[in-house]
Amino acid sequence: LYRRLLELDPETAGMLHPNDIRRIVRALEVYIKTDKPISELKKKANGLGPGYDLKLFCLNRNRHDLYSRIEARVDKMFKQGFVRECRRLKANRFSLTASQALGYKEVFACLDGEVSSKEARELIKRNTRRFAKRQLSWFRGDKRIVWVDIDKKKPKEAAEAVYALCMK
């Protein structure tokens, strides 16, 4: 697949690792559907454009509270039947891409006997904390984002804080 992408879109192929199957397949799909390389289409894309008053916000809370909320949410998912849902999805031949999604991958490993239910739950918590940390790092790189501290705020207060910033 990578060699084929090199032939059709050497610019995109040069930006991808030869083992990045997901992005290679996506680039080939775009070429097949549009008859144009994805690198060419990306150059023409310019987002929403100057006609929009775009404001980006990131709701931020202290790390300890964030991690506590993640762990409580994972526990709640398990209590509400997440393993049962995964078992049903696995039986219906869940797609490979979807089966790698956070949470599903760990429970599928449990269903395959690779880890215990407790280990799967702990892996989901750990992997979700890591994902949240990566998201925050990514967002910090975007200088357009306005950070809104929501520590000790109720949802309505957080929404009011964002609304007030929108009206500035």
mmCIF file of C-alpha atoms in Angstrom:
data_model
loop_
_atom_site.group_PDB
_atom_site.id
_atom_site.type_symbol
_atom_site.label_atom_id
_atom_site.label_comp_id
_atom_site.label_asym_id
_atom_site.label_seq_id
_atom_site.Cartn_x
_atom_site.Cartn_y
_atom_site.Cartn_z
ATOM 1 C CA LEU A 1 0.000 0.000 0.000
ATOM 2 C CA TYR A 2 2.827 2.385 0.843
ATOM 3 C CA ARG A 3 4.536 1.757 -2.521
ATOM 4 C CA ARG A 4 1.234 2.467 -4.294
ATOM 5 C CA LEU A 5 0.861 5.724 -2.358
ATOM 6 C CA LEU A 6 4.433 6.660 -3.324
ATOM 7 C CA GLU A 7 3.379 6.319 -6.976
ATOM 8 C CA LEU A 8 0.112 8.257 -6.628
ATOM 9 C CA ASP A 9 0.981 10.876 -4.014
ATOM 10 C CA PRO A 10 4.703 10.998 -3.192
ATOM 11 C CA GLU A 11 4.249 14.168 -1.112
ATOM 12 C CA THR A 12 1.839 12.506 1.321
ATOM 13 C CA ALA A 13 3.840 9.266 1.316
ATOM 14 C CA GLY A 14 6.930 11.269 2.290
ATOM 15 C CA MET A 15 5.114 12.571 5.396
ATOM 16 C CA LEU A 16 3.890 9.140 6.520
ATOM 17 C CA HIS A 17 5.709 6.233 8.110
ATOM 18 C CA PRO A 18 5.474 3.122 5.895
ATOM 19 C CA ASN A 19 3.763 1.288 8.783
ATOM 20 C CA ASP A 20 1.065 3.949 9.295
ATOM 21 C CA ILE A 21 -1.559 1.791 7.637
ATOM 22 C CA ARG A 22 -4.564 3.857 8.740
ATOM 23 C CA ARG A 23 -3.302 7.097 7.137
ATOM 24 C CA ILE A 24 -1.938 5.323 4.061
ATOM 25 C CA VAL A 25 -5.305 3.668 3.453
ATOM 26 C CA ARG A 26 -7.092 6.995 4.006
ATOM 27 C CA ALA A 27 -4.826 8.771 1.501
ATOM 28 C CA LEU A 28 -5.453 6.027 -1.061
ATOM 29 C CA GLU A 29 -9.218 6.175 -0.426
ATOM 30 C CA VAL A 30 -9.216 9.923 -1.045
ATOM 31 C CA TYR A 31 -7.274 9.463 -4.278
ATOM 32 C CA ILE A 32 -9.617 6.705 -5.491
ATOM 33 C CA LYS A 33 -12.751 8.738 -4.664
ATOM 34 C CA THR A 34 -11.564 12.120 -5.975
ATOM 35 C CA ASP A 35 -8.868 11.228 -8.509
ATOM 36 C CA LYS A 36 -6.714 13.816 -6.712
ATOM 37 C CA PRO A 37 -3.939 13.338 -4.169
ATOM 38 C CA ILE A 38 -4.849 14.214 -0.607
ATOM 39 C CA SER A 39 -1.800 16.513 -0.482
ATOM 40 C CA GLU A 40 -3.342 18.637 -3.272
ATOM 41 C CA LEU A 41 -6.735 18.768 -1.574
ATOM 42 C CA LYS A 42 -5.184 19.806 1.747
ATOM 43 C CA LYS A 43 -3.473 22.772 0.086
ATOM 44 C CA LYS A 44 -6.843 24.043 -1.138
ATOM 45 C CA ALA A 45 -8.538 23.643 2.250
ATOM 46 C CA ASN A 46 -8.516 26.862 4.251
ATOM 47 C CA GLY A 47 -10.841 26.166 7.171
ATOM 48 C CA LEU A 48 -13.809 28.363 7.893
ATOM 49 C CA GLY A 49 -12.262 31.473 6.453
ATOM 50 C CA PRO A 50 -12.281 35.098 7.529
ATOM 51 C CA GLY A 51 -16.068 35.444 7.348
ATOM 52 C CA TYR A 52 -16.498 33.746 10.720
ATOM 53 C CA ASP A 53 -15.846 35.092 14.192
ATOM 54 C CA LEU A 54 -14.310 31.889 15.500
ATOM 55 C CA LYS A 55 -13.510 31.477 19.195
ATOM 56 C CA LEU A 56 -11.949 28.366 20.663
ATOM 57 C CA PHE A 57 -12.187 27.455 24.324
ATOM 58 C CA CYS A 58 -10.654 24.700 26.386
ATOM 59 C CA LEU A 59 -12.241 23.861 29.710
ATOM 60 C CA ASN A 60 -9.426 23.184 32.144
ATOM 61 C CA ARG A 61 -9.452 21.627 35.589
ATOM 62 C CA ASN A 62 -6.636 20.596 37.890
ATOM 63 C CA ARG A 63 -5.038 17.289 37.002
ATOM 64 C CA HIS A 64 -6.038 15.497 40.223
ATOM 65 C CA ASP A 65 -9.739 16.285 39.722
ATOM 66 C CA LEU A 66 -9.559 15.391 36.033
ATOM 67 C CA TYR A 67 -8.024 12.010 36.794
ATOM 68 C CA SER A 68 -10.537 11.329 39.586
ATOM 69 C CA ARG A 69 -13.392 12.066 37.190
ATOM 70 C CA ILE A 70 -11.890 9.768 34.544
ATOM 71 C CA GLU A 71 -11.583 6.933 37.036
ATOM 72 C CA ALA A 72 -15.135 7.415 38.324
ATOM 73 C CA ARG A 73 -16.456 7.469 34.748
ATOM 74 C CA VAL A 74 -14.703 4.209 33.867
ATOM 75 C CA ASP A 75 -16.100 2.550 37.011
ATOM 76 C CA LYS A 76 -19.581 3.780 36.064
ATOM 77 C CA MET A 77 -19.206 2.422 32.506
ATOM 78 C CA PHE A 78 -18.383 -1.015 33.890
ATOM 79 C CA LYS A 79 -21.339 -0.904 36.298
ATOM 80 C CA GLN A 80 -23.664 0.047 33.441
ATOM 81 C CA GLY A 81 -22.661 -2.932 31.292
ATOM 82 C CA PHE A 82 -19.687 -1.871 29.183
ATOM 83 C CA VAL A 83 -18.320 -5.434 29.091
ATOM 84 C CA ARG A 84 -21.727 -6.723 27.940
ATOM 85 C CA GLU A 85 -21.778 -4.058 25.202
ATOM 86 C CA CYS A 86 -18.277 -5.037 24.079
ATOM 87 C CA ARG A 87 -19.204 -8.731 24.003
ATOM 88 C CA ARG A 88 -22.176 -7.921 21.741
ATOM 89 C CA LEU A 89 -20.089 -5.696 19.455
ATOM 90 C CA LYS A 90 -17.335 -8.295 19.196
ATOM 91 C CA ALA A 91 -19.889 -10.929 18.174
ATOM 92 C CA ASN A 92 -21.081 -8.611 15.376
ATOM 93 C CA ARG A 93 -17.572 -8.303 13.928
ATOM 94 C CA PHE A 94 -16.640 -4.810 15.054
ATOM 95 C CA SER A 95 -14.332 -3.060 12.552
ATOM 96 C CA LEU A 96 -10.597 -3.197 13.206
ATOM 97 C CA THR A 97 -10.359 0.590 13.518
ATOM 98 C CA ALA A 98 -13.258 0.814 15.954
ATOM 99 C CA SER A 99 -11.961 -2.127 17.969
ATOM 100 C CA GLN A 100 -8.792 -0.152 18.692
ATOM 101 C CA ALA A 101 -10.744 2.719 20.278
ATOM 102 C CA LEU A 102 -9.968 3.571 23.867
ATOM 103 C CA GLY A 103 -11.803 1.213 26.190
ATOM 104 C CA TYR A 104 -12.858 -1.324 23.588
ATOM 105 C CA LYS A 105 -9.321 -2.530 22.935
ATOM 106 C CA GLU A 106 -8.784 -3.243 26.627
ATOM 107 C CA VAL A 107 -12.107 -5.041 27.141
ATOM 108 C CA PHE A 108 -11.620 -7.087 23.966
ATOM 109 C CA ALA A 109 -8.261 -8.201 25.419
ATOM 110 C CA CYS A 110 -10.181 -9.272 28.536
ATOM 111 C CA LEU A 111 -12.765 -11.155 26.479
ATOM 112 C CA ASP A 112 -9.910 -12.907 24.655
ATOM 113 C CA GLY A 113 -8.453 -13.997 28.002
ATOM 114 C CA GLU A 114 -5.319 -11.837 27.701
ATOM 115 C CA VAL A 115 -6.068 -9.772 30.839
ATOM 116 C CA SER A 116 -8.505 -9.966 33.744
ATOM 117 C CA SER A 117 -11.547 -7.727 34.052
ATOM 118 C CA LYS A 118 -9.818 -5.779 36.808
ATOM 119 C CA GLU A 119 -6.692 -5.326 34.663
ATOM 120 C CA ALA A 120 -8.807 -4.181 31.711
ATOM 121 C CA ARG A 121 -10.523 -1.594 33.899
ATOM 122 C CA GLU A 122 -7.186 -0.306 35.217
ATOM 123 C CA LEU A 123 -5.737 -0.189 31.696
ATOM 124 C CA ILE A 124 -8.703 1.876 30.495
ATOM 125 C CA LYS A 125 -8.202 4.307 33.365
ATOM 126 C CA ARG A 126 -4.472 4.599 32.707
ATOM 127 C CA ASN A 127 -4.855 4.932 28.925
ATOM 128 C CA THR A 128 -7.634 7.511 29.291
ATOM 129 C CA ARG A 129 -5.508 9.590 31.681
ATOM 130 C CA ARG A 130 -2.650 9.458 29.165
ATOM 131 C CA PHE A 131 -4.983 10.435 26.336
ATOM 132 C CA ALA A 132 -6.327 13.393 28.328
ATOM 133 C CA LYS A 133 -2.765 14.539 29.034
ATOM 134 C CA ARG A 134 -1.866 14.334 25.317
ATOM 135 C CA GLN A 135 -4.999 16.297 24.406
ATOM 136 C CA LEU A 136 -4.103 19.076 26.832
ATOM 137 C CA SER A 137 -0.552 19.219 25.463
ATOM 138 C CA TRP A 138 -1.918 19.412 21.916
ATOM 139 C CA PHE A 139 -4.363 22.185 22.789
ATOM 140 C CA ARG A 140 -1.666 24.203 24.565
ATOM 141 C CA GLY A 141 0.099 24.457 21.223
ATOM 142 C CA ASP A 142 -2.846 26.263 19.654
ATOM 143 C CA LYS A 143 -2.466 29.930 20.556
ATOM 144 C CA ARG A 144 -6.038 30.702 19.429
ATOM 145 C CA ILE A 145 -7.484 28.755 22.350
ATOM 146 C CA VAL A 146 -8.812 30.619 25.372
ATOM 147 C CA TRP A 147 -8.396 28.540 28.515
ATOM 148 C CA VAL A 148 -11.265 28.548 30.989
ATOM 149 C CA ASP A 149 -10.480 27.292 34.474
ATOM 150 C CA ILE A 150 -13.496 25.317 35.686
ATOM 151 C CA ASP A 151 -12.139 24.091 39.023
ATOM 152 C CA LYS A 152 -14.849 24.260 41.680
ATOM 153 C CA LYS A 153 -17.398 25.471 39.101
ATOM 154 C CA LYS A 154 -20.751 23.870 38.533
ATOM 155 C CA PRO A 155 -21.647 23.183 34.871
ATOM 156 C CA LYS A 156 -23.911 26.256 34.710
ATOM 157 C CA GLU A 157 -21.121 28.469 36.096
ATOM 158 C CA ALA A 158 -18.648 27.070 33.558
ATOM 159 C CA ALA A 159 -21.114 27.722 30.730
ATOM 160 C CA GLU A 160 -21.655 31.274 31.989
ATOM 161 C CA ALA A 161 -17.885 31.849 32.076
ATOM 162 C CA VAL A 162 -17.544 30.731 28.454
ATOM 163 C CA TYR A 163 -20.554 32.825 27.426
ATOM 164 C CA ALA A 164 -19.050 35.905 29.085
ATOM 165 C CA LEU A 165 -15.825 35.390 27.140
ATOM 166 C CA CYS A 166 -17.817 35.045 23.909
ATOM 167 C CA MET A 167 -19.437 38.408 24.488
ATOM 168 C CA LYS A 168 -16.095 40.227 24.843
#
